PDB file of C-alpha atoms in Angstrom:
ATOM      1  CA  MET A 201     117.494 154.784  68.888  1.00 59.00           C
ATOM      2  CA  ALA A 202     117.882 155.714  72.534  1.00 58.00           C
ATOM      3  CA  ASP A 203     114.467 154.192  73.233  1.00 61.00           C
ATOM      4  CA  MET A 204     115.485 150.924  71.547  1.00 64.00           C
ATOM      5  CA  ARG A 205     118.735 150.802  73.521  1.00 67.00           C
ATOM      6  CA  SER A 206     116.844 151.487  76.727  1.00 68.00           C
ATOM      7  CA  SER A 207     114.383 148.734  75.858  1.00 68.00           C
ATOM      8  CA  MET A 208     117.221 146.278  75.092  1.00 67.00           C
ATOM      9  CA  ASP A 209     118.930 147.159  78.383  1.00 64.00           C
ATOM     10  CA  PHE A 210     115.665 146.557  80.211  1.00 68.00           C
ATOM     11  CA  MET A 211     115.176 143.187  78.522  1.00 71.00           C
ATOM     12  CA  ASN A 212     118.781 142.173  79.246  1.00 69.00           C
ATOM     13  CA  SER A 213     118.324 143.150  82.849  1.00 73.00           C
ATOM     14  CA  LYS A 214     115.142 141.100  83.097  1.00 73.00           C
ATOM     15  CA  LEU A 215     116.833 138.105  81.424  1.00 72.00           C
ATOM     16  CA  GLU A 216     119.764 138.300  83.809  1.00 75.00           C
ATOM     17  CA  SER A 217     117.350 138.489  86.697  1.00 78.00           C
ATOM     18  CA  LEU A 218     115.436 135.450  85.460  1.00 76.00           C
ATOM     19  CA  LEU A 219     118.649 133.497  84.911  1.00 75.00           C
ATOM     20  CA  LYS A 220     119.804 134.376  88.398  1.00 77.00           C
ATOM     21  CA  GLU A 221     116.462 133.264  89.864  1.00 79.00           C
ATOM     22  CA  HIS A 222     116.700 130.041  87.833  1.00 76.00           C
ATOM     23  CA  GLU A 223     120.151 129.297  89.183  1.00 79.00           C
ATOM     24  CA  GLU A 224     119.028 130.012  92.726  1.00 80.00           C
ATOM     25  CA  THR A 225     116.021 127.717  92.252  1.00 82.00           C
ATOM     26  CA  LYS A 226     118.320 124.959  90.934  1.00 83.00           C
ATOM     27  CA  LYS A 227     120.550 125.311  93.980  1.00 83.00           C
ATOM     28  CA  GLU A 228     117.539 125.167  96.283  1.00 83.00           C
ATOM     29  CA  MET A 229     116.327 122.006  94.522  1.00 85.00           C
ATOM     30  CA  VAL A 230     119.718 120.369  94.946  1.00 83.00           C
ATOM     31  CA  GLU A 231     119.695 121.238  98.633  1.00 84.00           C
ATOM     32  CA  LEU A 232     116.164 119.909  99.020  1.00 82.00           C
ATOM     33  CA  GLN A 233     117.154 116.676  97.275  1.00 85.00           C
ATOM     34  CA  LYS A 234     120.119 116.324  99.641  1.00 85.00           C
ATOM     35  CA  GLU A 235     117.877 116.937 102.675  1.00 84.00           C
ATOM     36  CA  ASN A 236     115.314 114.465 101.331  1.00 85.00           C
ATOM     37  CA  SER A 237     118.078 111.876 100.884  1.00 85.00           C
ATOM     38  CA  VAL A 238     119.275 112.426 104.448  1.00 85.00           C
ATOM     39  CA  LEU A 239     115.706 112.157 105.788  1.00 85.00           C
ATOM     40  CA  LYS A 240     115.145 108.905 103.876  1.00 87.00           C
ATOM     41  CA  SER A 241     118.396 107.525 105.273  1.00 85.00           C
ATOM     42  CA  ASN A 242     117.401 108.540 108.789  1.00 89.00           C
ATOM     43  CA  VAL A 243     113.955 106.982 108.456  1.00 89.00           C
ATOM     44  CA  LYS A 244     115.503 103.758 107.140  1.00 89.00           C
ATOM     45  CA  ASP A 245     117.924 103.715 110.039  1.00 91.00           C
ATOM     46  CA  LEU A 246     115.148 104.323 112.587  1.00 93.00           C
ATOM     47  CA  ASN A 247     113.015 101.578 111.056  1.00 92.00           C
ATOM     48  CA  ALA A 248     115.948  99.190 111.225  1.00 92.00           C
ATOM     49  CA  ARG A 249     116.506 100.049 114.892  1.00 94.00           C
ATOM     50  CA  VAL A 250     112.826  99.570 115.749  1.00 96.00           C
ATOM     51  CA  ASN A 251     112.802  96.245 113.962  1.00 95.00           C
ATOM     52  CA  ALA A 252     115.950  95.148 115.828  1.00 95.00           C
ATOM     53  CA  LEU A 253     114.289  96.051 119.130  1.00 96.00           C
ATOM     54  CA  GLU A 254     111.087  94.199 118.178  1.00 97.00           C
ATOM     55  CA  GLN A 255     113.091  91.127 117.214  1.00 97.00           C
ATOM     56  CA  SER A 256     115.195  91.287 120.363  1.00 96.00           C
ATOM     57  CA  ALA A 257     111.985  91.333 122.428  1.00 96.00           C
ATOM     58  CA  ARG A 258     111.157  87.964 120.830  1.00 97.00           C
ATOM     59  CA  SER A 259     114.506  86.389 121.613  1.00 96.00           C
ATOM     60  CA  THR A 260     112.996  83.898 124.110  1.00 97.00           C
ATOM     61  CA  ASN A 261     109.962  83.085 121.917  1.00 97.00           C
ATOM     62  CA  VAL A 262     109.097  80.389 119.418  1.00 97.00           C
ATOM     63  CA  GLU A 263     106.113  80.286 117.101  1.00 98.00           C
ATOM     64  CA  ILE A 264     104.327  76.959 116.652  1.00 98.00           C
ATOM     65  CA  GLN A 265     102.370  76.923 113.421  1.00 97.00           C
ATOM     66  CA  CYS A 266      99.394  74.854 112.309  1.00 96.00           C
ATOM     67  CA  VAL A 267      98.422  73.318 115.650  1.00 96.00           C
ATOM     68  CA  PRO A 268      94.649  72.534 115.293  1.00 95.00           C
ATOM     69  CA  GLU A 269      92.408  74.705 117.448  1.00 94.00           C
ATOM     70  CA  ARG A 270      90.106  73.359 120.105  1.00 90.00           C
ATOM     71  CA  ARG A 271      87.504  75.294 122.049  1.00 89.00           C
ATOM     72  CA  SER A 272      88.810  74.289 125.486  1.00 90.00           C
ATOM     73  CA  GLU A 273      92.510  73.775 124.787  1.00 94.00           C
ATOM     74  CA  ASN A 274      95.407  73.913 127.187  1.00 96.00           C
ATOM     75  CA  LEU A 275      98.258  75.489 125.248  1.00 96.00           C
ATOM     76  CA  VAL A 276     100.816  74.987 127.997  1.00 96.00           C
ATOM     77  CA  GLN A 277     100.028  71.272 128.018  1.00 96.00           C
ATOM     78  CA  ILE A 278     100.312  71.183 124.225  1.00 96.00           C
ATOM     79  CA  VAL A 279     103.786  72.782 124.425  1.00 97.00           C
ATOM     80  CA  THR A 280     105.030  70.401 127.100  1.00 97.00           C
ATOM     81  CA  GLN A 281     103.620  67.479 125.132  1.00 96.00           C
ATOM     82  CA  LEU A 282     105.335  68.718 121.980  1.00 97.00           C
ATOM     83  CA  GLY A 283     108.583  68.981 123.932  1.00 97.00           C
ATOM     84  CA  ALA A 284     108.231  65.379 125.033  1.00 97.00           C
ATOM     85  CA  VAL A 285     107.666  64.267 121.413  1.00 97.00           C
ATOM     86  CA  VAL A 286     110.786  65.956 120.064  1.00 96.00           C
ATOM     87  CA  GLY A 287     112.932  65.093 123.112  1.00 96.00           C
ATOM     88  CA  CYS A 288     113.076  68.370 125.022  1.00 96.00           C
ATOM     89  CA  THR A 289     111.676  68.302 128.540  1.00 95.00           C
ATOM     90  CA  VAL A 290     109.777  71.502 129.267  1.00 95.00           C
ATOM     91  CA  LYS A 291     108.319  72.262 132.663  1.00 95.00           C
ATOM     92  CA  GLN A 292     105.235  74.415 133.053  1.00 94.00           C
ATOM     93  CA  GLU A 293     107.141  76.984 135.130  1.00 95.00           C
ATOM     94  CA  GLN A 294     109.596  77.416 132.173  1.00 97.00           C
ATOM     95  CA  ILE A 295     106.758  78.755 130.040  1.00 96.00           C
ATOM     96  CA  VAL A 296     105.941  82.394 130.736  1.00 91.00           C
ATOM     97  CA  PRO A 297     102.983  83.326 128.535  1.00 89.00           C
ATOM     98  CA  CYS A 298     101.620  81.033 125.849  1.00 95.00           C
ATOM     99  CA  THR A 299      98.909  82.248 123.489  1.00 96.00           C
ATOM    100  CA  ARG A 300      97.494  82.139 120.002  1.00 96.00           C
ATOM    101  CA  ILE A 301      98.076  85.197 117.833  1.00 95.00           C
ATOM    102  CA  ALA A 302      95.869  86.773 115.176  1.00 92.00           C
ATOM    103  CA  LYS A 303      96.284  85.584 111.590  1.00 89.00           C
ATOM    104  CA  ILE A 304      98.112  87.767 109.131  1.00 85.00           C
ATOM    105  CA  LYS A 305      95.473  86.779 106.571  1.00 85.00           C
ATOM    106  CA  PRO A 306      92.116  86.655 108.414  1.00 88.00           C
ATOM    107  CA  ASN A 307      90.508  84.504 105.727  1.00 90.00           C
ATOM    108  CA  SER A 308      93.238  81.844 105.871  1.00 90.00           C
ATOM    109  CA  SER A 309      92.070  78.321 106.755  1.00 91.00           C
ATOM    110  CA  ARG A 310      95.238  77.720 108.773  1.00 92.00           C
ATOM    111  CA  PRO A 311      94.861  77.700 112.566  1.00 95.00           C
ATOM    112  CA  LYS A 312      96.155  80.662 114.542  1.00 96.00           C
ATOM    113  CA  SER A 313      99.812  80.249 115.450  1.00 97.00           C
ATOM    114  CA  VAL A 314     100.808  79.585 119.050  1.00 97.00           C
ATOM    115  CA  VAL A 315     103.507  81.901 120.467  1.00 98.00           C
ATOM    116  CA  VAL A 316     105.420  80.570 123.448  1.00 98.00           C
ATOM    117  CA  GLN A 317     107.716  82.698 125.577  1.00 97.00           C
ATOM    118  CA  PHE A 318     110.193  80.669 127.600  1.00 97.00           C
ATOM    119  CA  ALA A 319     111.778  81.706 130.875  1.00 96.00           C
ATOM    120  CA  ASN A 320     115.163  82.197 129.175  1.00 95.00           C
ATOM    121  CA  LYS A 321     116.889  81.986 125.818  1.00 96.00           C
ATOM    122  CA  ARG A 322     118.734  78.747 126.629  1.00 96.00           C
ATOM    123  CA  ILE A 323     115.490  76.816 126.987  1.00 96.00           C
ATOM    124  CA  ARG A 324     114.087  78.468 123.896  1.00 97.00           C
ATOM    125  CA  ASP A 325     117.154  77.652 121.782  1.00 97.00           C
ATOM    126  CA  GLU A 326     117.141  74.032 122.923  1.00 97.00           C
ATOM    127  CA  PHE A 327     113.413  73.602 122.192  1.00 98.00           C
ATOM    128  CA  LEU A 328     113.798  75.127 118.707  1.00 97.00           C
ATOM    129  CA  ALA A 329     116.978  73.189 117.835  1.00 96.00           C
ATOM    130  CA  VAL A 330     115.591  69.831 118.990  1.00 97.00           C
ATOM    131  CA  SER A 331     112.343  70.441 117.063  1.00 97.00           C
ATOM    132  CA  ILE A 332     114.274  71.184 113.886  1.00 95.00           C
ATOM    133  CA  ASN A 333     116.495  68.155 114.306  1.00 95.00           C
ATOM    134  CA  PHE A 334     113.456  65.951 114.941  1.00 96.00           C
ATOM    135  CA  ASN A 335     112.040  66.858 111.525  1.00 94.00           C
ATOM    136  CA  ARG A 336     115.426  66.623 109.824  1.00 92.00           C
ATOM    137  CA  GLU A 337     115.822  63.021 110.867  1.00 91.00           C
ATOM    138  CA  LYS A 338     112.331  61.881 109.859  1.00 93.00           C
ATOM    139  CA  ILE A 339     110.809  60.911 106.553  1.00 91.00           C
ATOM    140  CA  LYS A 340     107.995  63.159 105.346  1.00 89.00           C
ATOM    141  CA  GLU A 341     105.173  61.041 106.826  1.00 90.00           C
ATOM    142  CA  GLU A 342     106.836  60.975 110.252  1.00 94.00           C
ATOM    143  CA  LYS A 343     107.721  64.644 110.564  1.00 96.00           C
ATOM    144  CA  LEU A 344     106.078  66.642 113.318  1.00 97.00           C
ATOM    145  CA  ASN A 345     102.317  66.566 112.806  1.00 96.00           C
ATOM    146  CA  SER A 346      99.002  66.827 114.655  1.00 96.00           C
ATOM    147  CA  SER A 347      98.804  63.082 115.412  1.00 96.00           C
ATOM    148  CA  TYR A 348     101.758  63.399 117.808  1.00 96.00           C
ATOM    149  CA  LEU A 349      99.614  65.730 119.929  1.00 95.00           C
ATOM    150  CA  GLY A 350      96.611  63.410 120.017  1.00 93.00           C
ATOM    151  CA  PHE A 351      94.522  65.021 117.302  1.00 93.00           C
ATOM    152  CA  ASN A 352      92.392  62.503 115.386  1.00 90.00           C
ATOM    153  CA  GLY A 353      91.663  62.605 111.675  1.00 88.00           C
ATOM    154  CA  GLU A 354      93.905  63.653 108.851  1.00 90.00           C
ATOM    155  CA  LYS A 355      97.493  64.443 109.852  1.00 92.00           C
ATOM    156  CA  SER A 356      98.470  68.065 109.429  1.00 94.00           C
ATOM    157  CA  PRO A 357     102.128  69.180 109.620  1.00 96.00           C
ATOM    158  CA  ILE A 358     103.251  71.332 112.577  1.00 97.00           C
ATOM    159  CA  PHE A 359     106.136  73.749 112.379  1.00 97.00           C
ATOM    160  CA  VAL A 360     108.258  75.183 115.194  1.00 97.00           C
ATOM    161  CA  VAL A 361     109.998  78.386 114.018  1.00 96.00           C
ATOM    162  CA  ASP A 362     111.549  81.611 115.177  1.00 97.00           C
ATOM    163  CA  HIS A 363     108.992  84.165 116.311  1.00 97.00           C
ATOM    164  CA  LEU A 364     109.771  86.937 113.828  1.00 97.00           C
ATOM    165  CA  SER A 365     108.893  90.598 114.070  1.00 97.00           C
ATOM    166  CA  PRO A 366     106.297  91.826 111.514  1.00 95.00           C
ATOM    167  CA  THR A 367     109.077  93.362 109.372  1.00 96.00           C
ATOM    168  CA  ASN A 368     111.176  90.215 109.421  1.00 97.00           C
ATOM    169  CA  LYS A 369     108.173  88.010 108.765  1.00 95.00           C
ATOM    170  CA  ALA A 370     107.416  90.002 105.617  1.00 95.00           C
ATOM    171  CA  LEU A 371     111.085  89.915 104.664  1.00 96.00           C
ATOM    172  CA  HIS A 372     111.174  86.139 105.132  1.00 97.00           C
ATOM    173  CA  ALA A 373     108.146  85.732 102.858  1.00 95.00           C
ATOM    174  CA  ALA A 374     109.827  87.961 100.263  1.00 96.00           C
ATOM    175  CA  ALA A 375     113.063  85.939 100.546  1.00 97.00           C
ATOM    176  CA  ARG A 376     111.204  82.674  99.897  1.00 96.00           C
ATOM    177  CA  SER A 377     109.492  84.197  96.867  1.00 96.00           C
ATOM    178  CA  THR A 378     112.802  85.567  95.565  1.00 95.00           C
ATOM    179  CA  ALA A 379     114.449  82.187  96.081  1.00 96.00           C
ATOM    180  CA  LYS A 380     111.912  80.534  93.795  1.00 95.00           C
ATOM    181  CA  GLU A 381     112.230  83.297  91.230  1.00 94.00           C
ATOM    182  CA  LYS A 382     116.052  83.384  91.141  1.00 94.00           C
ATOM    183  CA  GLY A 383     116.820  79.711  91.797  1.00 94.00           C
ATOM    184  CA  TYR A 384     118.138  79.797  95.366  1.00 95.00           C
ATOM    185  CA  LYS A 385     117.945  76.372  97.019  1.00 95.00           C
ATOM    186  CA  HIS A 386     117.910  77.314 100.721  1.00 95.00           C
ATOM    187  CA  VAL A 387     116.208  79.954 102.848  1.00 96.00           C
ATOM    188  CA  TRP A 388     116.369  79.725 106.610  1.00 96.00           C
ATOM    189  CA  VAL A 389     116.101  81.758 109.798  1.00 96.00           C
ATOM    190  CA  ARG A 390     118.500  81.752 112.744  1.00 94.00           C
ATOM    191  CA  ASN A 391     118.159  83.986 115.765  1.00 92.00           C
ATOM    192  CA  GLY A 392     115.730  86.250 113.938  1.00 94.00           C
ATOM    193  CA  ARG A 393     118.023  86.733 110.933  1.00 96.00           C
ATOM    194  CA  ILE A 394     117.227  85.528 107.440  1.00 97.00           C
ATOM    195  CA  PHE A 395     119.764  83.671 105.302  1.00 97.00           C
ATOM    196  CA  MET A 396     119.827  82.314 101.743  1.00 96.00           C
ATOM    197  CA  ARG A 397     122.097  79.935  99.873  1.00 95.00           C
ATOM    198  CA  LYS A 398     122.004  79.344  96.130  1.00 94.00           C
ATOM    199  CA  THR A 399     123.438  75.835  96.197  1.00 94.00           C
ATOM    200  CA  ASP A 400     124.564  73.339  98.846  1.00 93.00           C
ATOM    201  CA  GLY A 401     128.187  74.413  98.451  1.00 90.00           C
ATOM    202  CA  SER A 402     127.812  78.140  97.921  1.00 93.00           C
ATOM    203  CA  ASP A 403     128.348  80.856 100.560  1.00 93.00           C
ATOM    204  CA  TYR A 404     125.344  81.983 102.561  1.00 94.00           C
ATOM    205  CA  ILE A 405     123.840  85.445 102.132  1.00 94.00           C
ATOM    206  CA  LEU A 406     122.437  87.455 105.012  1.00 95.00           C
ATOM    207  CA  VAL A 407     119.231  89.205 103.905  1.00 95.00           C
ATOM    208  CA  HIS A 408     119.184  92.670 105.446  1.00 92.00           C
ATOM    209  CA  ASP A 409     116.259  94.165 103.621  1.00 91.00           C
ATOM    210  CA  LEU A 410     114.234  94.152 100.390  1.00 91.00           C
ATOM    211  CA  GLU A 411     116.979  96.034  98.594  1.00 90.00           C
ATOM    212  CA  SER A 412     119.431  93.189  99.224  1.00 88.00           C
ATOM    213  CA  LEU A 413     116.908  90.784  97.687  1.00 92.00           C
ATOM    214  CA  ASN A 414     116.485  92.967  94.617  1.00 89.00           C
ATOM    215  CA  ASN A 415     120.263  92.970  94.154  1.00 87.00           C
ATOM    216  CA  LEU A 416     120.563  89.188  94.120  1.00 87.00           C
ATOM    217  CA  LYS A 417     121.702  87.668  90.843  1.00 78.00           C
ATOM    218  CA  LYS A 418     119.971  84.763  89.188  1.00 73.00           C
TER     219      LYS A 418
END
């Protein structure tokens, strides 16, 4: 009888020890989950700050898309010519660097985009606004295209847009895809920020990240 009681006491002691270890493990897991959540939040915040800095560094830039490529091209001349077409006089000294950038999709048939950095944000904003207004006032066949720049052959549309950071460029693409999926009529970019509007009369939505797109209602 004494042996049985001793055995039971031993088993109870072991069980209590195991239960205590289990509770301690649960507490450790909760703490680890909290730490993981904090780390994720910190990483998200750091990524947002890096993206903001990258976008700020592009504040005097525009991206000109779909300009046909020539072997011996003068990009500065193309930009000044484009400015003359849309009604914005641009002097060569107002253009800092001007270059083509690598394609996001190397196998794409589209020409490499031209990135222009202007001497200051005022010139950049004027060039971008006038280019947008030019297209807004034209019928489809007369919108900005390669023929305005002296390229022969089939007309190909040319687009003057904000020069977005890689993160914002991916977010803009996701916003356009979400707009089609959820029936949003307008998606646009202003000063490196992405906006959406469901109908002509509805309030605009500022797209902060992919999570905000996932939370949009149809």
